[in-house]
Each structure stands twice: as structure tokens, then as C-alpha cells.
Short mmCIF file of C-alpha atoms and ligand atoms in Angstrom, two decimals:
data_model
loop_
_atom_site.label_atom_id
_atom_site.label_comp_id
_atom_site.label_asym_id
_atom_site.label_seq_id
_atom_site.Cartn_x
_atom_site.Cartn_y
_atom_site.Cartn_z
CA MET A 489 29.54 -1.19 -1.00
CA PRO A 490 27.61 0.64 -3.95
CA LYS A 491 23.76 1.08 -3.61
CA GLY A 492 21.43 0.39 -6.67
CA LEU A 493 17.89 1.00 -7.64
CA ILE A 494 15.85 -1.88 -9.15
CA THR A 495 14.38 -0.58 -12.16
CA LYS A 496 13.08 -3.37 -14.17
CA SER A 497 12.29 -7.18 -13.21
CA TYR A 498 11.93 -9.87 -15.74
CA GLY A 499 11.89 -13.55 -15.04
CA ARG A 500 14.75 -13.90 -12.51
CA GLY A 501 16.81 -10.93 -13.66
CA TYR A 502 16.67 -7.31 -12.77
CA ILE A 503 17.88 -3.97 -14.11
CA VAL A 504 19.79 -2.21 -11.38
CA GLU A 505 20.70 1.48 -11.66
CA VAL A 506 24.00 2.63 -10.07
CA ASP A 507 25.21 6.07 -10.00
CA GLY A 508 23.39 6.79 -13.30
CA SER A 509 24.52 3.73 -14.98
CA THR A 510 22.55 0.83 -15.78
CA TYR A 511 23.51 -2.91 -15.29
CA THR A 512 21.73 -6.31 -15.50
CA ALA A 513 21.76 -7.93 -12.41
CA VAL A 514 22.41 -11.34 -10.84
CA THR A 515 21.34 -12.44 -7.30
CA LYS A 516 23.14 -14.72 -4.74
CA ALA A 517 21.93 -18.03 -4.69
CA LYS A 518 19.87 -17.36 -1.57
CA LYS A 519 16.03 -16.41 -2.99
CA VAL A 520 15.11 -13.21 -2.11
CA ASP A 521 12.28 -11.76 -3.97
CA TYR A 522 13.13 -8.36 -5.12
CA VAL A 523 10.86 -5.82 -6.93
CA VAL A 524 11.08 -2.55 -8.73
CA GLY A 525 11.57 0.38 -6.32
CA ASP A 526 13.92 -1.64 -4.20
CA TRP A 527 17.25 -0.25 -3.22
CA VAL A 528 19.87 -2.79 -2.77
CA VAL A 529 23.61 -3.27 -2.22
CA VAL A 530 25.50 -4.49 -5.11
CA ASP A 531 28.94 -5.58 -6.13
CA ILE A 532 30.15 -4.35 -9.80
CA ILE A 533 31.34 -7.31 -11.47
CA ASN A 534 32.10 -5.48 -14.96
CA ASP A 535 30.66 -2.62 -16.83
CA GLU A 536 27.57 -4.43 -17.51
CA GLN A 537 26.59 -6.55 -14.81
CA VAL A 538 26.10 -6.18 -10.93
CA GLN A 539 25.92 -8.75 -8.19
CA ILE A 540 22.99 -8.02 -5.62
CA THR A 541 24.24 -8.74 -2.34
CA ASP A 542 21.69 -7.53 0.11
CA LEU A 543 18.20 -5.63 0.32
CA ILE A 544 17.84 -2.30 1.98
CA PRO A 545 14.87 -2.30 4.38
CA ARG A 546 11.89 -1.11 2.30
CA ALA A 547 9.72 1.88 3.50
CA ASN A 548 6.80 -0.05 2.10
CA LEU A 549 5.70 -2.75 -0.47
CA VAL A 550 2.86 -3.03 -2.72
CA TYR A 551 1.83 -6.76 -3.22
CA ARG A 552 -1.33 -8.82 -3.54
CA MET A 553 -1.93 -12.02 -1.80
CA ASP A 554 -4.23 -14.89 -3.23
CA HIS A 555 -4.62 -17.38 -0.54
CA ASN A 556 -0.84 -18.20 0.38
CA ARG A 557 0.68 -17.01 -2.76
CA SER A 558 2.14 -13.29 -2.50
CA LYS A 559 3.00 -11.38 -5.49
CA LEU A 560 5.09 -8.47 -5.36
CA ILE A 561 4.31 -5.40 -7.58
CA ALA A 562 6.41 -2.48 -6.18
CA SER A 563 8.17 -1.03 -3.32
CA ASN A 564 9.17 2.51 -1.69
CA ILE A 565 5.94 4.10 -3.20
CA ASP A 566 4.53 7.21 -2.02
CA GLN A 567 1.24 6.97 -3.83
CA ILE A 568 -0.78 4.41 -6.02
CA LEU A 569 -2.51 5.63 -9.14
CA ILE A 570 -5.54 3.32 -9.80
CA VAL A 571 -6.17 3.36 -13.45
CA ILE A 572 -9.76 2.43 -14.58
CA ALA A 573 -11.81 3.05 -17.84
CA ILE A 574 -15.08 1.73 -19.06
CA LYS A 575 -13.32 -0.09 -21.81
CA PRO A 576 -12.32 -2.86 -22.21
CA ASN A 577 -14.28 -3.70 -19.02
CA PHE A 578 -14.50 -2.13 -15.76
CA ASN A 579 -14.53 -4.56 -12.61
CA PRO A 580 -15.65 -2.68 -9.43
CA ASN A 581 -14.14 -5.27 -7.28
CA PHE A 582 -10.65 -4.85 -8.65
CA LEU A 583 -11.19 -0.93 -7.97
CA ASN A 584 -12.22 -1.65 -4.26
CA SER A 585 -9.86 -4.29 -3.52
CA CYS A 586 -6.93 -1.50 -4.69
CA LEU A 587 -8.19 0.89 -2.41
CA LEU A 588 -8.56 -1.54 0.61
CA PHE A 589 -4.90 -2.17 -0.23
CA ALA A 590 -3.71 1.52 -0.21
CA GLU A 591 -5.86 2.07 3.00
CA SER A 592 -4.20 -0.71 4.56
CA ALA A 593 -0.59 0.09 3.62
CA GLY A 594 -0.92 3.66 4.64
CA ILE A 595 -0.34 4.77 1.01
CA ASN A 596 -2.28 7.42 -0.82
CA PRO A 597 -4.41 6.13 -3.53
CA TYR A 598 -5.59 8.42 -6.57
CA ILE A 599 -8.28 7.17 -8.78
CA ILE A 600 -7.52 8.09 -12.69
CA VAL A 601 -10.41 7.46 -15.05
CA ASN A 602 -8.90 7.36 -18.36
CA LYS A 603 -10.69 7.53 -21.75
CA SER A 604 -12.56 10.40 -21.24
CA ASP A 605 -13.00 11.10 -24.85
CA MET A 606 -15.09 8.08 -25.40
CA THR A 607 -19.06 8.74 -25.43
CA GLU A 608 -19.59 6.11 -23.12
CA SER A 609 -17.21 7.46 -20.27
CA PHE A 610 -19.41 10.75 -19.53
CA LYS A 611 -21.95 8.86 -17.39
CA PHE A 612 -19.28 6.46 -16.11
CA ILE A 613 -17.22 9.42 -14.86
CA GLN A 614 -20.13 10.83 -13.05
CA GLN A 615 -20.98 7.66 -11.36
CA ILE A 616 -17.38 7.04 -10.27
CA THR A 617 -17.14 10.84 -9.03
CA ASN A 618 -20.31 10.55 -7.17
CA LEU A 619 -19.60 7.35 -5.11
CA TYR A 620 -15.66 7.40 -4.63
CA HIS A 621 -15.03 11.11 -4.35
CA THR A 622 -18.47 12.77 -3.07
CA LYS A 623 -19.41 10.07 -0.67
CA LEU A 624 -16.09 8.33 -0.03
CA GLY A 625 -13.41 11.20 -0.18
CA TYR A 626 -10.94 9.89 -2.85
CA THR A 627 -9.09 12.16 -5.56
CA VAL A 628 -10.88 11.32 -8.62
CA ILE A 629 -9.17 12.48 -11.92
CA SER A 630 -10.57 12.00 -15.28
CA LEU A 631 -8.56 12.22 -18.47
CA SER A 632 -7.91 11.16 -21.82
CA ALA A 633 -4.39 9.70 -21.89
CA GLN A 634 -4.49 9.90 -25.77
CA ALA A 635 -4.98 13.64 -25.51
CA ASN A 636 -2.48 14.41 -22.93
CA CYS A 637 -1.99 13.99 -18.88
CA ASN A 638 -1.25 17.37 -17.89
CA SER A 639 -3.84 17.15 -15.01
CA LEU A 640 -1.34 14.54 -13.28
CA THR A 641 1.79 16.51 -13.77
CA PRO A 642 1.55 18.48 -10.42
CA LEU A 643 0.58 15.27 -8.63
CA LEU A 644 3.64 13.33 -9.70
CA LYS A 645 6.00 16.02 -8.51
CA GLU A 646 8.52 14.75 -6.07
CA ARG A 647 6.85 11.57 -5.56
CA GLN A 648 7.28 7.71 -6.53
CA SER A 649 4.03 6.59 -7.81
CA VAL A 650 2.71 3.36 -9.23
CA LEU A 651 0.28 2.75 -11.77
CA ILE A 652 -1.96 -0.09 -11.10
CA GLY A 653 -5.05 -1.34 -13.28
CA GLN A 654 -6.83 -3.87 -15.34
CA SER A 655 -5.14 -4.78 -18.70
CA GLY A 656 -6.03 -2.24 -21.43
CA VAL A 657 -7.00 1.03 -19.28
CA GLY A 658 -4.30 2.91 -20.66
CA LYS A 659 -1.20 2.76 -17.83
CA SER A 660 1.46 2.62 -20.58
CA THR A 661 -0.25 5.48 -22.53
CA ILE A 662 -0.05 7.41 -19.64
CA THR A 663 3.54 6.36 -18.97
CA ASN A 664 4.28 7.29 -22.56
CA GLN A 665 2.69 10.96 -22.17
CA ILE A 666 4.61 11.80 -18.77
CA ILE A 667 7.83 10.33 -20.04
CA PRO A 668 7.92 10.55 -23.89
CA GLU A 669 11.33 8.64 -23.81
CA ALA A 670 9.76 5.46 -22.12
CA PHE A 671 8.24 4.30 -25.77
CA THR A 672 6.39 1.85 -23.88
CA SER A 673 4.48 -0.53 -26.22
CA VAL A 674 0.75 -0.01 -26.37
CA ASP A 675 -1.39 -2.55 -27.32
CA SER A 676 -4.09 -2.18 -30.02
CA ILE A 677 -7.58 -1.94 -28.24
CA THR A 678 -9.20 -4.72 -30.63
CA LYS A 679 -6.32 -7.21 -29.15
CA ALA A 680 -6.85 -6.07 -25.68
CA GLU A 681 -10.69 -6.46 -26.01
CA THR A 682 -10.78 -9.78 -27.49
CA SER A 683 -7.73 -11.64 -25.84
CA GLY A 684 -7.40 -9.65 -22.73
CA ARG A 685 -3.44 -9.94 -23.60
CA HIS A 686 -1.04 -8.20 -21.28
CA THR A 687 0.95 -5.99 -23.53
CA THR A 688 3.28 -4.85 -20.57
CA THR A 689 5.15 -7.79 -19.36
CA ASN A 690 7.71 -6.35 -16.67
CA ALA A 691 7.00 -3.73 -14.28
CA THR A 692 9.48 -0.67 -14.99
CA LEU A 693 10.50 2.37 -13.29
CA TYR A 694 10.68 5.60 -15.08
CA HIS A 695 12.53 8.85 -14.07
CA ILE A 696 10.28 11.91 -14.56
CA ASP A 697 12.94 13.95 -13.04
CA LYS A 698 15.71 13.72 -10.08
CA THR A 699 12.80 13.32 -7.36
CA SER A 700 9.87 12.04 -9.13
CA GLY A 701 9.47 8.68 -10.86
CA LEU A 702 6.63 6.31 -12.15
CA ILE A 703 6.23 2.69 -12.54
CA ASP A 704 4.23 1.29 -15.27
CA CYS A 705 2.95 -2.37 -14.37
CA PRO A 706 1.58 -5.22 -16.28
CA GLY A 707 -2.15 -5.40 -16.23
CA LEU A 708 -3.66 -7.28 -13.34
CA GLN A 709 -6.97 -9.30 -13.28
CA GLU A 710 -7.58 -9.27 -9.33
CA PHE A 711 -6.06 -7.79 -6.33
CA GLY A 712 -6.01 -10.54 -3.74
CA LEU A 713 -5.94 -9.25 -0.24
CA TYR A 714 -5.61 -12.75 1.73
CA HIS A 715 -2.97 -11.02 3.91
CA LEU A 716 -5.69 -8.93 5.61
CA SER A 717 -7.54 -9.58 9.09
CA VAL A 718 -11.19 -9.82 9.59
CA GLU A 719 -10.72 -7.42 12.43
CA GLU A 720 -8.86 -4.43 10.18
CA LEU A 721 -11.16 -5.06 7.31
CA PRO A 722 -14.26 -2.66 8.31
CA GLU A 723 -11.62 0.26 9.13
CA LEU A 724 -10.50 0.17 5.60
CA PHE A 725 -13.71 1.24 4.44
CA PRO A 726 -14.04 5.11 4.93
CA GLU A 727 -17.91 4.91 4.82
CA LEU A 728 -18.05 2.26 7.55
CA ARG A 729 -16.00 4.19 10.03
CA PRO A 730 -18.46 6.52 11.53
CA HIS A 731 -20.41 3.43 12.49
CA LEU A 732 -17.86 1.19 13.87
CA ASN A 733 -17.68 0.07 17.45
CA LYS A 734 -21.24 0.61 17.97
CA CYS A 735 -22.75 -3.10 17.21
CA ARG A 736 -24.02 -5.05 20.07
CA PHE A 737 -21.28 -7.58 19.70
CA ARG A 738 -17.80 -6.16 20.40
CA ASN A 739 -16.16 -8.23 17.63
CA CYS A 740 -19.24 -8.22 15.30
CA ARG A 741 -18.11 -9.28 11.87
CA HIS A 742 -21.17 -7.17 10.37
CA LEU A 743 -22.48 -10.20 8.53
CA ASN A 744 -25.99 -10.67 10.34
CA GLU A 745 -25.27 -10.59 13.87
CA PRO A 746 -28.06 -8.98 15.90
CA GLY A 747 -27.60 -5.20 16.58
CA CYS A 748 -25.39 -4.50 13.94
CA MET A 749 -24.82 -1.05 12.91
CA ILE A 750 -23.38 -1.64 9.51
CA THR A 751 -26.42 -3.96 8.73
CA LYS A 752 -28.55 -0.95 9.62
CA ALA A 753 -26.62 1.51 7.66
CA HIS A 754 -26.58 -0.65 4.78
CA ALA A 755 -30.40 -1.45 5.10
CA ASP A 756 -30.90 2.51 5.21
CA GLY A 757 -29.11 2.76 1.80
CA GLU A 758 -26.20 4.31 3.17
CA ILE A 759 -23.60 1.72 1.80
CA ASP A 760 -22.91 1.37 -2.13
CA GLU A 761 -24.09 -2.51 -2.64
CA ILE A 762 -21.18 -3.60 -4.52
CA ARG A 763 -18.59 -2.51 -1.76
CA TYR A 764 -21.16 -4.02 0.91
CA GLN A 765 -21.09 -7.23 -0.99
CA LEU A 766 -17.25 -7.10 -1.13
CA LEU A 767 -16.90 -6.52 2.80
CA GLN A 768 -19.14 -9.80 3.23
CA THR A 769 -17.13 -11.79 0.75
CA LEU A 770 -13.82 -10.91 1.96
CA THR A 771 -15.23 -11.06 5.69
CA GLU A 772 -16.22 -14.91 5.08
CA LYS A 773 -13.09 -15.58 3.21
CA LEU A 774 -10.74 -14.30 5.70
CA SER A 775 -12.55 -15.80 8.79
CA GLN A 776 -11.54 -18.90 7.33
CA LYS A 777 -7.91 -18.23 8.50
CA THR A 778 -8.70 -17.56 12.23
CA ASN A 779 -11.08 -19.77 14.43
CA TYR A 780 -13.57 -16.83 14.54
CA ARG A 781 -16.08 -16.99 17.69
CA LEU A 782 -18.67 -14.11 18.42
CA ALA A 783 -18.07 -12.58 21.81
N1 GTP B 1798 -10.27 6.02 -26.68
C1 GTP B 1798 -8.79 6.06 -25.75
N2 GTP B 1798 -8.43 5.02 -25.87
C2 GTP B 1798 -7.30 5.04 -25.08
C3 GTP B 1798 -6.83 5.93 -24.32
N3 GTP B 1798 -5.52 5.63 -23.56
C4 GTP B 1798 -5.56 4.54 -24.04
N4 GTP B 1798 -6.03 3.92 -24.94
C5 GTP B 1798 -6.23 2.82 -25.65
O1 GTP B 1798 -6.46 1.81 -24.74
C6 GTP B 1798 -5.78 0.62 -25.23
C7 GTP B 1798 -4.70 0.11 -24.06
O2 GTP B 1798 -3.54 0.96 -23.81
P1 GTP B 1798 -2.59 0.79 -22.93
O3 GTP B 1798 -1.81 1.73 -22.40
O4 GTP B 1798 -1.64 -0.56 -23.72
O5 GTP B 1798 -3.08 -0.02 -21.67
P2 GTP B 1798 -2.43 -0.84 -20.38
O6 GTP B 1798 -3.14 -0.33 -19.20
O7 GTP B 1798 -1.00 -0.43 -20.36
O8 GTP B 1798 -2.62 -2.39 -20.71
P3 GTP B 1798 -1.60 -3.46 -20.03
O9 GTP B 1798 -0.45 -3.15 -20.59
O10 GTP B 1798 -2.19 -4.68 -20.87
O11 GTP B 1798 -1.78 -3.64 -18.77
C8 GTP B 1798 -4.65 1.17 -26.39
O12 GTP B 1798 -5.22 0.49 -27.68
C9 GTP B 1798 -4.64 2.54 -26.14
O13 GTP B 1798 -4.48 3.35 -27.52
C10 GTP B 1798 -7.68 7.14 -24.07
O14 GTP B 1798 -7.53 8.35 -23.52
N5 GTP B 1798 -8.78 7.07 -24.97
MG1 MG B 1799 0.86 -1.64 -20.47
ZN1 ZN B 1800 -21.88 -5.12 13.18
#
């Protein structure tokens, strides 16, 4: 049975590559949610069409989950490039949620600060670098995708990467710089600013070369983390790790329990306020899934 790679998904359809040829794909009636990056077993119907008959087990899956609804983003990914920019609007909770997801999935995240050509970006890049690189240890790369993306070239080599970010940050502009044949449509900044319209409507995988791929995704508003557990959450914050397992209560949630070392670290100004608030909000939300009791 031939194997294929899903390179695009739209509505209920897919584009699948089999031995260098591209086909539109239909799926069997049984509903499996396939996603860009999936390797699948196919039946070739004719020169244009294949039927997907099976999913080859995924090495990993990038997805978000809002309450009980999960939304698949991409699979078989080596690294997540989280793209941020001061314009149209920067949402730190979105960035933080993406980082928590990457930590939970064990997929390497990179923070790409785009639009370095804008004067407003100067201070923004400094702030992002201070917190996310210096304090938390993530790789932060600033660039102007409009000028070039040369600094990304070595990073993309021999890896499958996915671009994730809010709408209008420049994911498709980056894609077009890396893979000029992509001709991915780029929205005008005014449209993106006024209506928040998503230009990119389908996730698409582009080949950089034989061993490197880049997936451009539609812009996201939120990155739901409802699949995480209260217990694993603090471990996903690098800045909390040195303080963990030192609280008075073994299963301290670090909300307002007595003898909490996270509360102390926060009071000592060691934890970024927005990330601390996110920890609290998520802890409360995820606690509702289980009957939590302090022990
Ligand atoms: N000043 C500046 N503008 C940029 C840069 N990169 C992209 N833009 C502009 O930002 C706007 C949005 O760019 P896109 O590449 O469409 O953004 P996107 O992240 O793909 O957006 P969605 O597809 O909606 O998720 C466009 O008007 C781009 O021209 C940059 O480096 N500097
Ligand atoms: Mg786009
Ligand atoms: Zn605690």
C-alpha cells in the first residue's frame, strides 16, 4: 500500500503527496481527524485522487483544546516557531500558552519576534529578550521578515517546523521568504488591524528541501490548554522548577496555600506577573476537571 504525506487540509478535504505527486484525497466514511504533517496509507484511485485508508502513528501532535473541543494544528513536528510582533496586537497569554504547550509536548519552541523594522519594536524586542531568553532560557530571534529571514535558515535545516502565531504577525511573509515558490497570500496590514481577518485559511506544508519542511498556519486567537492536568502545570514553567517540591503541602497548587514557595518567589518579585496570573487562572480552570483536595 502506498504511503502519503498530508500537505494541506481544507474543510473536509486534504492534499496528499505520494512519491512526489500531488493528489486530492477523500477519506473513508469512518471519521478520523487528519492533519497536515500526517503520514497516511492511501489507495490511488486515479491520476488526481487518492483515498486515505489509514493513519500511520504520529510521532507527536500539535493541537489546542478549549474545554472539550480539540483543534488539530499539525503533526510530526520537530520544532514550533512562535511568531510574535508588536503590531497588530501582542498578547502575552497567547505566547505563554504556546510555550506551555511546547513544554508539555516536549517539542522545542523558538520565539520569533517579527517586524524589527518598526520603531515601536526596539523596546519590545528588549523586553521579550530579557524575560524569555535571559530569565527563562528560550531562544529569541528578532527579524524583519519583510527584509529577509536569513537568521532562520540554519534553524530550519533538517527539521519539520510549524509557524504559530496570532493573525497578522507575519507567518506567511516568513514562509514566502523561506520558500519563494509558496506565494502564500499576505494580507494588507490595514485589513489585519481593523478586522483581525485571517488571510491564511488552511494550514499548508512546504518543502524547503528534501529533509526540511515548514508549515504555515492560519492565525490563532487563543491556544487552549484544557488537556493539561493541574499536577503537571507548574513543571511547564521553567522559572518555577527550582522552587517545586518544597511547599508545605505535597500537592500544593500554589494558589494561596500556607507555606507555598511559589507564592514566596512571586512575593520576592522573581516571577513575571503575567505568567504568574496565567498559572493561577489555568490552575483554577484545570482544577474543575478533577475533585481536588489539599493533602
Ligand atoms: N513592518 C513590517 N510589516 C510586516 C513584516 N512582516 C510582515 N509584515 C506585514 O504584516 C501583515 C501581515 O502579514 P502576514 O504574513 O499575512 O501575517 P500572518 O501571520 O500570515 O497572518 P494570518 O495569515 O492572518 O495569520 C502584512 O501586511 C505584512 O506585509 C515586517 O517584517 N515588518
Ligand atoms: Mg498567513
Ligand atoms: Zn506551593
